[in-house]
Amino acid sequence: MLITGLSLPFTSMDEFKGQQFYRPLTGTEIRLMTIRHPTLERIGEDYHQAVHISADCNTKTENIESIFIRIECQLEYALLEDCPEFAALSYVWGDPNDTAKIILNGKEFPVTRNLYQSLKFLTRVHNDGEKMLYWIDAMCINQNDVQERSGQVLRMRDIYGSAKLVFAFLGDFSSELIPSINMISTLGGQIIANLEKGLDLLDDYSLLYEPGEDYPALYGVVTGILMTPWFRRAWVVQEVVTPLISPFLVLGHQILPLEDLAIVETALNQPQVSSKLPLGPASIIRKRLATNLMKLRDLYRPDPQDVSSSIQITSIYSATLELSHLLKTVAAQKQATDPRDKVFSFIGLVPQLEYSGSLRPDYTLSCSKVYHQYTRFILETTGDLDILLTKGCQVRGVPSWVPDFENSLEDEMISDNKIGTPVEILVDETRLKVQGTTLGFLDDVWQSSLSSIKAKSSEKLAKFHETIVQKASYLRGDSSFDQVLDEWLKRNYESDQLQQLKSRYHSILRGFIDSLDPTLTVDKEVFRLFGPILLQTYIVLKDGAIGYIIGRELPRAGDMACIARGLKIGFVLRKNGGYWEYICRDLLSI
């Protein structure tokens, strides 16, 4: 393909670092932008600039479209406290190397493909010639000015809180889904009306079903929406919590209020409905991704009519505990293109801490430095050691106890030691000293991969028996194999399954098994029964106690299991010279 007179929209965003699109912001200024929908006349002018496009053109349709349908944007400046009405855009950045060009302030400007699709949607929500203002981070913040980025992150809460509307672009959806999306909105409105009257979620749950179907008709489209990357973004929490009105989800050409999706998701989680869902979609819907976002909105956006329903923060201590809780329970479930945003994105929900020196967002700091500063502030202010248990793997360049906020904590894992004097803690730049109890030293560790277990399940189960069950029984002295096996099975299975599983376990060890399903091989049958739990990493201590590891870092024989005062979950340490290194967290059955 030969094109002259026009440039293709594949240029990396990094190549535009030297171009000047901005003047510096002063005081409380922010940038807003208008989007001009291209007319056919302008498209025609662009088309005639091209000398030749050969007939064997292999360029994707959207790439050709970005050449001939240029989206034009113009920046304006306004004081945040006195700015005109505007809408904000929430979206997933996507691959930074997959870009298209727009016109910004009369110059070519690269944006990610996903943002380009978002802008195309925004050109359709108003008539040509009608002026609408938008705030979009990629254009309204000078991404190459680190100081400006840091300062604007502090204003994100106020920016989204000032927006008249927030559109959340989730991507292109097939037009065939329009009836289902409309049905979600209709049902959502009906359920909300019922709840306001004190009635049940739905008068008739059959509304969720198509005639003749055994499962809810909406589960497929709801699952598809919930599986979009937008729900995994760290910044989404603040973008949902702070606006005056909860966001409107953009699904291709359709708009769906997040509130309606959340309420239908709640209906699908009712026992009389969820029990009929296929296993895969049911597991997605059970996560309550939309519902939990709306719950966070209720907690962190005070209702003037009912302040008791929101989080009450009265001191730096309580504010820091709240930040710690967000990092433990929410941040670990979210993703960010820049890992520093795993913590920066949550500081706006606790505005009492926004201007604390060590917590102020600063993109000049490395990720390891940011994680170190946040962890140290939380430990020194509250003594909340639970924050250490969010560690998934070792963060380079920081002490071993600094977490990466990759492991979330369930409510039942979080300690109750949150009232009164914080636990005694001494911390300097590298060393952490806490009060706790040594539980014992590791005698052996069991760990295996999915591929090896699927291929040799019966062999691996026998090895697990030797490494964990048999050894634990021997080390305890007074426990039979069956007692240890019972303990292991009770932790992982429902009580009504135990006897059958125990019988199958012994049959496998004796070398014979009649598969319940004639289509399965012995290894497949063993994997079906015991595969998921064999994929966990288990430890046995020298006193015979059995535990399992949470996280990706692997312990080894000789490491020490311990638990700090006030925690419900222990952790594994490893001797390194005169100190101990934090390796991972564990759960022990003692």
Coordinates of C-alpha atoms in Angstrom, one line a residue:
M1 CA 0.0 0.0 0.0
L2 CA 1.3 3.5 -0.9
I3 CA 0.1 6.6 0.8
T4 CA 1.5 10.0 0.3
G5 CA 0.4 13.3 1.8
L6 CA -0.9 11.7 5.0
S7 CA 0.9 9.8 7.8
L8 CA -0.3 6.5 9.2
P9 CA -1.5 6.5 12.8
F10 CA 0.9 4.0 14.1
T11 CA 3.4 6.4 15.7
S12 CA 4.4 5.5 19.3
M13 CA 3.2 8.0 21.9
D14 CA 6.8 8.3 23.1
E15 CA 7.8 10.1 19.9
F16 CA 5.6 13.1 20.9
K17 CA 7.4 13.9 24.1
G18 CA 9.0 16.9 22.7
Q19 CA 6.0 18.6 21.2
Q20 CA 4.4 21.5 23.0
F21 CA 0.6 21.4 23.5
Y22 CA 0.3 23.0 26.8
R23 CA 1.0 26.1 28.9
P24 CA 1.7 25.5 32.6
L25 CA -1.3 25.3 35.0
T26 CA -1.4 28.0 37.7
G27 CA -3.3 27.9 41.0
T28 CA -6.4 25.7 40.8
E29 CA -6.5 25.7 37.0
I30 CA -7.5 22.6 35.1
R31 CA -7.7 22.0 31.4
L32 CA -11.0 21.1 29.7
M33 CA -11.5 20.2 26.0
T34 CA -14.0 20.5 23.3
I35 CA -14.5 17.8 20.6
R36 CA -15.4 18.8 17.2
H37 CA -17.2 16.2 15.1
P38 CA -15.7 16.0 11.6
T39 CA -18.0 16.9 8.8
L40 CA -18.1 15.2 5.4
E41 CA -16.5 18.2 3.8
R42 CA -13.5 18.0 6.1
I43 CA -13.3 14.3 5.5
G44 CA -13.4 14.9 1.8
E45 CA -10.5 17.5 2.0
D46 CA -8.4 14.9 3.9
Y47 CA -9.2 12.3 1.3
H48 CA -8.0 14.4 -1.6
Q49 CA -4.7 14.9 0.1
A50 CA -3.9 11.3 -0.5
V51 CA -2.2 10.7 -3.8
H52 CA -2.8 7.0 -4.1
I53 CA -4.1 4.1 -2.1
S54 CA -3.6 0.8 -3.9
A55 CA -6.4 -1.7 -4.3
D56 CA -4.6 -4.3 -2.3
C57 CA -4.8 -2.2 0.9
N58 CA -4.6 -4.4 4.0
T59 CA -4.9 -1.7 6.6
K60 CA -7.5 -2.2 9.2
T61 CA -10.8 -0.3 8.8
E62 CA -10.3 1.7 11.9
N63 CA -6.8 2.8 10.9
I64 CA -8.1 4.1 7.5
E65 CA -10.9 5.8 9.4
S66 CA -8.4 7.6 11.7
I67 CA -6.7 9.0 8.6
F68 CA -9.8 10.3 6.9
I69 CA -12.0 11.0 10.0
R70 CA -9.8 13.1 12.2
I71 CA -11.2 14.0 15.6
E72 CA -10.4 17.6 16.4
C73 CA -10.0 18.7 20.0
Q74 CA -9.3 22.1 21.5
L75 CA -8.0 22.8 25.1
E76 CA -9.4 25.5 27.3
Y77 CA -8.4 26.6 30.8
A78 CA -10.7 27.1 33.8
L79 CA -10.5 27.5 37.6
L80 CA -11.7 24.3 39.3
E81 CA -13.9 26.3 41.7
D82 CA -15.5 28.3 38.9
C83 CA -15.5 26.1 35.8
P84 CA -18.4 25.6 33.4
E85 CA -20.3 22.4 33.2
F86 CA -18.3 19.5 31.9
A87 CA -18.4 15.7 31.6
A88 CA -15.4 13.4 32.6
L89 CA -14.4 10.2 30.8
S90 CA -13.3 7.0 32.6
Y91 CA -11.7 4.4 30.3
V92 CA -8.9 1.8 30.0
W93 CA -5.7 3.2 28.4
G94 CA -4.9 0.0 26.6
D95 CA -1.7 -0.8 24.7
P96 CA 0.4 2.4 24.6
N97 CA 2.0 1.2 21.4
D98 CA -1.3 0.8 19.5
T99 CA -2.2 4.4 18.7
A100 CA -4.3 6.6 16.4
K101 CA -3.9 10.3 15.8
I102 CA -6.3 13.1 16.7
I103 CA -5.9 16.9 16.2
L104 CA -5.2 18.7 19.5
N105 CA -4.8 22.5 19.4
G106 CA -4.2 22.2 15.7
K107 CA -1.4 19.6 15.9
E108 CA -1.4 15.9 15.5
F109 CA -1.5 14.1 18.9
P110 CA -1.3 10.3 19.5
V111 CA -3.9 8.6 21.7
T112 CA -4.3 4.9 22.5
R113 CA -6.7 3.0 20.3
N114 CA -9.1 2.5 23.2
L115 CA -9.2 6.3 23.9
Y116 CA -9.7 6.9 20.2
Q117 CA -12.8 4.7 20.2
S118 CA -14.0 6.6 23.3
L119 CA -13.6 9.9 21.6
K120 CA -15.7 8.7 18.6
F121 CA -18.5 7.9 21.1
L122 CA -18.3 11.4 22.6
T123 CA -18.7 12.9 19.1
R124 CA -22.0 11.2 18.9
V125 CA -23.5 12.4 22.2
H126 CA -24.1 15.9 21.0
N127 CA -25.1 17.7 17.8
D128 CA -22.4 19.1 15.5
G129 CA -21.9 22.7 16.4
E130 CA -23.0 22.3 20.0
K131 CA -20.2 23.0 22.5
M132 CA -19.6 20.4 25.2
L133 CA -16.6 20.4 27.5
Y134 CA -14.9 17.2 28.7
W135 CA -12.1 16.3 31.1
I136 CA -10.0 13.4 29.8
D137 CA -6.7 12.7 31.6
A138 CA -4.6 11.8 28.5
M139 CA -5.1 15.2 27.0
C140 CA -6.0 17.5 30.0
I141 CA -2.9 16.5 32.0
N142 CA 0.5 17.0 30.5
Q143 CA 1.6 13.4 30.8
N144 CA 5.3 14.3 30.2
D145 CA 5.4 16.8 33.1
V146 CA 5.9 14.7 36.2
Q147 CA 5.3 17.6 38.6
E148 CA 2.0 18.4 36.9
R149 CA 0.9 14.8 36.9
S150 CA 1.6 14.6 40.7
G151 CA -0.3 17.8 41.4
Q152 CA -3.3 16.8 39.2
V153 CA -3.7 13.4 40.9
L154 CA -4.4 15.4 44.1
R155 CA -7.2 17.1 42.3
M156 CA -8.8 14.0 40.8
R157 CA -11.4 13.8 43.6
D158 CA -12.4 17.4 43.0
I159 CA -12.4 17.1 39.3
Y160 CA -14.6 14.0 39.1
G161 CA -16.7 15.5 42.0
S162 CA -17.3 18.6 39.9
A163 CA -18.2 16.8 36.7
K164 CA -21.9 17.0 35.7
L165 CA -21.6 13.5 34.1
V166 CA -19.1 10.7 34.0
F167 CA -19.0 8.3 31.0
A168 CA -17.2 5.0 31.5
F169 CA -16.2 3.6 28.1
L170 CA -16.1 -0.2 28.3
G171 CA -15.5 -0.9 24.7
D172 CA -17.5 -1.9 21.6
F173 CA -20.5 -4.3 22.1
S174 CA -22.5 -6.0 19.4
S175 CA -25.7 -4.4 18.3
E176 CA -27.3 -7.7 18.9
L177 CA -27.0 -7.1 22.7
I178 CA -29.0 -3.9 22.6
P179 CA -32.3 -5.6 23.7
S180 CA -30.5 -7.2 26.7
I181 CA -28.8 -4.0 27.7
N182 CA -32.1 -2.2 27.5
M183 CA -33.7 -4.9 29.6
I184 CA -31.0 -4.5 32.3
S185 CA -31.8 -0.8 32.5
T186 CA -35.6 -1.5 32.7
L187 CA -35.2 -4.1 35.4
G188 CA -32.8 -2.0 37.3
G189 CA -35.3 0.9 37.4
Q190 CA -38.1 -1.5 38.5
I191 CA -36.0 -3.0 41.3
I192 CA -34.9 0.4 42.6
A193 CA -38.6 1.5 42.7
N194 CA -39.4 -1.7 44.6
L195 CA -36.6 -1.1 47.2
E196 CA -37.7 2.5 47.7
K197 CA -41.2 1.2 48.6
G198 CA -39.7 -1.4 51.0
L199 CA -40.6 -4.3 48.7
D200 CA -38.6 -7.3 47.5
L201 CA -36.0 -6.9 44.8
L202 CA -38.3 -8.2 42.2
D203 CA -42.0 -9.0 42.4
D204 CA -41.5 -11.8 39.9
Y205 CA -38.1 -13.3 39.4
S206 CA -39.4 -15.0 36.2
L207 CA -38.8 -11.6 34.6
L208 CA -35.1 -12.5 34.5
Y209 CA -35.9 -15.5 32.3
E210 CA -36.8 -16.0 28.6
P211 CA -39.9 -18.2 28.0
G212 CA -38.8 -21.9 28.1
E213 CA -35.3 -21.2 29.5
D214 CA -34.0 -22.8 32.7
Y215 CA -31.5 -20.1 33.5
P216 CA -31.7 -16.2 33.5
A217 CA -31.5 -14.8 30.0
L218 CA -29.4 -11.8 31.2
Y219 CA -26.6 -13.7 32.8
G220 CA -24.5 -13.8 29.5
V221 CA -24.5 -10.1 28.8
V222 CA -24.1 -9.2 32.5
T223 CA -21.1 -11.5 32.7
G224 CA -19.6 -10.0 29.5
I225 CA -19.9 -6.5 30.9
L226 CA -18.3 -7.5 34.2
M227 CA -15.4 -9.2 32.5
T228 CA -14.3 -6.0 30.7
P229 CA -10.9 -4.6 31.9
W230 CA -12.6 -1.4 33.2
F231 CA -13.8 -3.2 36.3
R232 CA -10.2 -4.2 37.2
R233 CA -8.8 -0.6 37.0
A234 CA -7.5 0.9 40.2
W235 CA -8.7 4.4 39.3
V236 CA -12.3 3.2 38.8
V237 CA -13.0 3.2 42.5
Q238 CA -12.4 7.0 42.8
E239 CA -14.1 7.6 39.5
V240 CA -17.3 5.9 40.8
V241 CA -17.2 7.2 44.3
T242 CA -16.6 10.9 43.8
P243 CA -19.0 12.1 41.0
L244 CA -22.4 13.8 41.8
I245 CA -24.1 11.0 39.8
S246 CA -22.8 7.5 39.4
P247 CA -21.2 6.8 36.0
F248 CA -22.9 5.8 32.8
L249 CA -21.4 2.8 31.2
V250 CA -20.8 3.1 27.5
L251 CA -21.3 -0.2 25.7
G252 CA -20.7 0.4 22.0
H253 CA -23.6 2.7 21.0
Q254 CA -25.6 2.0 24.2
I255 CA -25.5 3.7 27.6
L256 CA -26.3 1.8 30.8
P257 CA -26.3 3.4 34.3
L258 CA -23.8 1.5 36.6
E259 CA -26.5 1.6 39.3
D260 CA -28.9 -0.4 37.1
L261 CA -26.2 -3.0 36.4
A262 CA -25.3 -3.3 40.1
I263 CA -29.0 -3.9 41.1
V264 CA -29.5 -6.5 38.4
E265 CA -26.3 -8.2 39.5
T266 CA -27.7 -8.3 43.0
A267 CA -30.9 -10.0 41.7
L268 CA -28.8 -12.6 39.8
N269 CA -27.1 -13.4 43.1
Q270 CA -30.3 -14.3 44.9
P271 CA -30.2 -18.0 45.8
Q272 CA -33.3 -18.9 43.7
V273 CA -31.5 -17.5 40.7
S274 CA -27.8 -18.0 41.2
S275 CA -28.3 -21.8 41.8
K276 CA -29.4 -22.1 38.2
L277 CA -26.5 -20.2 36.6
P278 CA -23.7 -22.1 34.7
L279 CA -20.6 -22.4 36.9
G280 CA -18.3 -20.0 35.0
P281 CA -20.7 -17.1 34.7
A282 CA -21.9 -17.7 38.3
S283 CA -18.4 -17.3 39.6
I284 CA -18.0 -13.9 37.8
I285 CA -21.4 -12.6 39.0
R286 CA -20.7 -13.8 42.6
K287 CA -17.8 -11.4 42.7
R288 CA -20.3 -8.6 42.8
L289 CA -18.0 -6.2 41.0
A290 CA -20.6 -3.6 40.1
T291 CA -22.4 -4.0 43.5
N292 CA -19.2 -3.5 45.5
L293 CA -18.3 -0.4 43.5
M294 CA -21.7 1.1 44.4
K295 CA -21.2 0.0 48.1
L296 CA -17.9 1.9 48.1
R297 CA -19.7 4.9 46.7
D298 CA -22.2 4.8 49.6
L299 CA -19.5 4.5 52.1
Y300 CA -17.1 7.2 50.9
R301 CA -19.5 9.7 49.4
P302 CA -21.5 11.0 52.4
D303 CA -25.3 11.3 52.0
P304 CA -26.3 14.7 53.4
Q305 CA -29.6 13.2 54.5
D306 CA -28.0 10.3 56.3
V307 CA -24.4 10.8 57.3
S308 CA -24.5 7.7 59.6
S309 CA -24.4 5.5 56.5
S310 CA -20.9 6.7 55.4
I311 CA -17.4 6.3 56.8
Q312 CA -16.8 8.6 59.7
I313 CA -13.2 9.8 59.8
T314 CA -12.3 12.0 62.8
S315 CA -8.5 11.9 63.0
I316 CA -5.3 11.1 61.1
Y317 CA -5.3 7.7 62.9
S318 CA -8.7 6.7 61.7
A319 CA -8.0 8.1 58.2
T320 CA -4.8 6.0 58.0
L321 CA -6.7 2.9 59.1
E322 CA -9.2 3.5 56.4
L323 CA -6.5 3.9 53.7
S324 CA -4.9 0.7 55.0
H325 CA -8.3 -1.1 54.8
L326 CA -8.7 0.0 51.2
L327 CA -5.2 -1.2 50.2
K328 CA -5.8 -4.5 51.9
T329 CA -9.3 -5.3 50.6
V330 CA -9.7 -3.3 47.3
A331 CA -6.4 -2.3 45.8
A332 CA -5.1 -5.9 45.6
Q333 CA -8.1 -6.8 43.3
K334 CA -7.3 -3.9 40.9
Q335 CA -4.7 -3.2 38.2
A336 CA -2.8 -0.1 37.1
T337 CA -0.7 0.6 34.1
D338 CA 1.7 2.5 36.4
P339 CA 2.1 0.3 39.6
R340 CA 2.4 3.5 41.7
D341 CA -1.3 4.1 41.0
K342 CA -2.1 1.0 43.1
V343 CA -1.8 3.4 46.1
F344 CA -2.1 6.9 44.5
S345 CA -5.6 6.1 43.2
F346 CA -6.9 5.5 46.7
I347 CA -5.5 8.5 48.6
G348 CA -8.4 10.6 47.1
L349 CA -10.9 8.6 49.0
V350 CA -9.3 9.7 52.3
P351 CA -8.8 13.4 51.7
Q352 CA -7.6 14.0 55.2
L353 CA -4.4 12.4 54.1
E354 CA -4.0 13.9 50.7
Y355 CA -1.5 16.6 51.8
S356 CA 0.5 14.4 54.3
G357 CA 4.1 14.8 53.2
S358 CA 5.0 11.1 52.8
L359 CA 1.6 10.3 51.1
R360 CA 1.4 13.1 48.6
P361 CA 1.5 11.6 45.1
D362 CA 4.9 12.1 43.6
Y363 CA 5.7 10.5 40.2
T364 CA 9.4 11.4 40.6
L365 CA 9.6 8.6 43.2
S366 CA 10.2 5.0 42.1
C367 CA 7.5 2.4 42.7
S368 CA 9.6 0.7 45.5
K369 CA 10.0 4.1 47.2
V370 CA 6.3 4.8 47.1
Y371 CA 5.4 1.4 48.5
H372 CA 8.0 1.8 51.2
Q373 CA 6.7 5.2 52.3
Y374 CA 3.1 4.3 52.3
T375 CA 3.7 1.1 54.3
R376 CA 5.9 2.8 56.8
F377 CA 3.4 5.6 57.3
I378 CA 0.6 3.1 58.0
L379 CA 2.8 1.1 60.4
E380 CA 4.1 4.1 62.3
T381 CA 0.7 5.8 62.5
T382 CA -1.6 2.8 63.4
G383 CA 0.5 -0.3 64.0
D384 CA -1.8 -2.1 61.6
L385 CA 0.4 -5.1 60.7
D386 CA -2.3 -6.6 58.5
I387 CA -0.9 -4.4 55.7
L388 CA 2.2 -6.7 55.5
L389 CA 0.0 -9.6 54.5
T390 CA -0.9 -8.0 51.1
K391 CA 2.6 -9.0 49.9
G392 CA 2.5 -11.2 46.9
C393 CA 6.2 -11.3 45.8
Q394 CA 9.4 -9.5 46.6
V395 CA 9.6 -5.8 45.7
R396 CA 13.1 -5.0 44.4
G397 CA 15.0 -2.3 46.2
V398 CA 13.1 -2.3 49.5
P399 CA 13.1 -4.3 52.7
S400 CA 11.5 -7.7 52.5
W401 CA 8.5 -6.7 54.6
V402 CA 7.3 -4.0 52.2
P403 CA 4.3 -5.3 50.4
D404 CA 3.3 -5.0 46.7
F405 CA -0.5 -4.9 47.5
E406 CA -1.1 -8.0 45.3
N407 CA -2.9 -10.2 47.9
S408 CA -6.2 -9.1 49.2
L409 CA -7.5 -10.0 52.6
E410 CA -11.0 -11.3 53.3
D411 CA -12.9 -9.8 56.2
E412 CA -12.4 -12.9 58.3
M413 CA -8.6 -12.6 57.8
I414 CA -8.4 -9.0 59.2
S415 CA -7.4 -8.6 62.8
D416 CA -9.6 -6.8 65.3
N417 CA -6.7 -4.9 67.0
K418 CA -7.9 -1.5 65.8
I419 CA -8.9 0.2 69.0
G420 CA -6.7 1.8 71.6
T421 CA -2.9 1.8 71.6
P422 CA -1.4 0.4 68.4
V423 CA 0.7 -2.8 68.7
E424 CA 4.3 -2.0 69.7
I425 CA 6.3 -1.4 66.6
L426 CA 9.8 -0.1 65.9
V427 CA 10.7 0.7 62.4
D428 CA 13.6 2.4 60.7
E429 CA 14.6 2.6 57.0
T430 CA 15.2 -1.2 56.7
R431 CA 14.3 -3.1 59.8
L432 CA 10.9 -3.8 61.4
K433 CA 10.5 -5.1 64.9
V434 CA 7.2 -6.5 66.1
Q435 CA 6.0 -8.6 69.0
G436 CA 4.8 -12.0 68.1
T437 CA 5.0 -15.8 68.7
T438 CA 7.2 -18.4 67.0
L439 CA 5.0 -21.3 65.7
G440 CA 7.9 -23.5 64.6
F441 CA 10.3 -24.3 61.8
L442 CA 9.4 -25.8 58.5
D443 CA 10.3 -29.4 58.0
D444 CA 9.0 -29.9 54.5
V445 CA 7.2 -28.0 51.7
W446 CA 4.7 -29.3 49.0
Q447 CA 4.4 -27.4 45.8
S448 CA 3.5 -28.6 42.3
S449 CA 2.5 -27.1 38.9
L450 CA -0.8 -27.5 37.1
S451 CA 0.7 -29.3 34.1
S452 CA 2.4 -31.9 36.3
I453 CA -0.6 -32.6 38.4
K454 CA -2.9 -32.9 35.4
A455 CA -0.5 -35.3 33.7
K456 CA 0.3 -37.5 36.8
S457 CA -2.5 -36.8 39.3
S458 CA -2.4 -40.2 41.1
E459 CA 1.4 -40.1 41.3
K460 CA 1.3 -36.6 42.7
L461 CA -1.3 -37.5 45.3
A462 CA 0.9 -40.3 46.5
K463 CA 3.8 -37.9 46.7
F464 CA 1.6 -35.4 48.6
H465 CA 0.6 -38.1 51.1
E466 CA 4.3 -38.9 51.7
T467 CA 5.5 -35.3 52.0
I468 CA 2.6 -33.9 54.1
V469 CA 0.2 -36.4 55.5
Q470 CA 2.6 -39.2 56.4
K471 CA 5.3 -36.8 57.7
A472 CA 2.9 -34.8 59.8
S473 CA 1.6 -38.0 61.4
Y474 CA 5.1 -39.1 62.1
L475 CA 6.2 -35.8 63.6
R476 CA 3.1 -35.5 65.8
G477 CA 3.7 -39.0 67.2
D478 CA 0.2 -39.5 68.5
S479 CA -1.8 -38.9 65.3
S480 CA -2.7 -41.5 62.8
F481 CA -2.7 -41.0 59.0
D482 CA -6.5 -40.8 59.2
Q483 CA -6.5 -38.0 61.7
V484 CA -4.2 -35.9 59.6
L485 CA -6.1 -36.7 56.5
D486 CA -9.4 -35.7 58.2
E487 CA -7.9 -32.4 59.1
W488 CA -6.8 -31.7 55.6
L489 CA -10.1 -32.8 54.0
K490 CA -12.3 -30.8 56.5
R491 CA -10.4 -27.6 55.5
N492 CA -11.1 -28.0 51.8
Y493 CA -14.5 -29.8 51.5
E494 CA -18.0 -29.8 52.7
S495 CA -18.8 -32.2 55.5
D496 CA -21.2 -34.3 53.4
Q497 CA -18.4 -35.1 51.0
L498 CA -15.7 -36.2 53.5
Q499 CA -16.5 -39.9 53.8
Q500 CA -16.6 -40.6 50.1
L501 CA -13.5 -38.5 49.4
K502 CA -11.6 -40.3 52.2
S503 CA -12.5 -43.7 50.7
R504 CA -11.4 -42.6 47.2
Y505 CA -8.2 -41.2 48.7
H506 CA -7.3 -44.6 50.2
S507 CA -8.2 -46.5 47.1
I508 CA -5.9 -44.3 45.0
L509 CA -3.0 -44.9 47.5
R510 CA -3.6 -48.7 47.3
G511 CA -3.2 -48.4 43.5
F512 CA -6.7 -49.2 42.3
I513 CA -9.7 -47.0 41.6
D514 CA -12.9 -47.5 39.7
S515 CA -13.7 -44.2 38.1
L516 CA -17.2 -42.8 38.8
D517 CA -17.2 -41.5 35.2
P518 CA -16.2 -44.2 32.6
T519 CA -15.1 -41.4 30.2
L520 CA -12.3 -40.4 32.6
T521 CA -8.9 -41.9 33.0
V522 CA -7.6 -42.6 36.5
D523 CA -5.5 -39.4 36.5
K524 CA -8.4 -37.3 35.3
E525 CA -10.6 -38.7 38.0
V526 CA -7.9 -38.0 40.6
F527 CA -7.5 -34.5 39.3
R528 CA -11.3 -33.9 39.3
L529 CA -11.5 -35.0 43.0
F530 CA -8.2 -33.5 44.4
G531 CA -6.6 -31.4 41.7
P532 CA -7.6 -27.9 43.0
I533 CA -6.2 -28.5 46.5
L534 CA -3.1 -30.2 45.2
L535 CA -2.3 -26.9 43.5
Q536 CA -1.9 -25.2 46.8
T537 CA 1.5 -24.8 48.5
Y538 CA 1.5 -26.7 51.8
I539 CA 4.0 -26.7 54.7
V540 CA 4.5 -29.1 57.6
L541 CA 6.3 -27.9 60.7
K542 CA 8.7 -29.9 62.8
D543 CA 5.9 -30.5 65.3
G544 CA 3.6 -31.9 62.6
A545 CA 1.4 -28.8 62.2
I546 CA 0.1 -28.4 58.6
G547 CA -0.5 -25.1 56.9
Y548 CA -0.7 -23.7 53.4
I549 CA 0.9 -20.7 51.8
I550 CA -0.8 -17.6 50.4
G551 CA 1.3 -15.8 47.8
R552 CA 3.8 -16.6 45.0
E553 CA 7.0 -16.6 47.1
L554 CA 8.0 -20.2 48.1
P555 CA 9.3 -21.1 51.5
R556 CA 11.7 -23.9 52.1
A557 CA 12.7 -26.3 54.9
G558 CA 14.3 -24.4 57.8
D559 CA 12.3 -21.2 57.4
M560 CA 10.4 -20.1 60.5
A561 CA 6.6 -19.8 60.8
C562 CA 5.4 -17.1 63.3
I563 CA 2.5 -14.8 64.0
A564 CA 2.6 -11.2 65.1
R565 CA 0.5 -10.1 68.1
G566 CA -3.0 -9.3 67.1
L567 CA -2.9 -10.9 63.6
K568 CA -5.2 -13.8 62.5
I569 CA -2.7 -14.9 59.8
G570 CA 0.9 -15.9 60.3
F571 CA 3.9 -15.5 58.0
V572 CA 7.1 -17.2 57.1
L573 CA 10.5 -15.7 57.8
R574 CA 14.0 -16.7 56.6
K575 CA 17.3 -16.1 58.5
N576 CA 19.6 -13.7 56.7
G577 CA 22.7 -12.8 58.7
G578 CA 21.5 -11.2 62.0
Y579 CA 18.0 -10.6 60.7
W580 CA 14.9 -12.3 59.3
E581 CA 13.5 -11.8 55.9
Y582 CA 9.7 -11.8 55.3
I583 CA 8.9 -14.6 52.7
C584 CA 5.2 -15.0 52.6
R585 CA 2.0 -15.4 54.6
D586 CA 0.5 -18.7 55.8
L587 CA -2.5 -20.3 57.4
L588 CA -1.8 -23.0 59.9
S589 CA -4.2 -25.6 61.4
I590 CA -2.9 -25.8 64.9

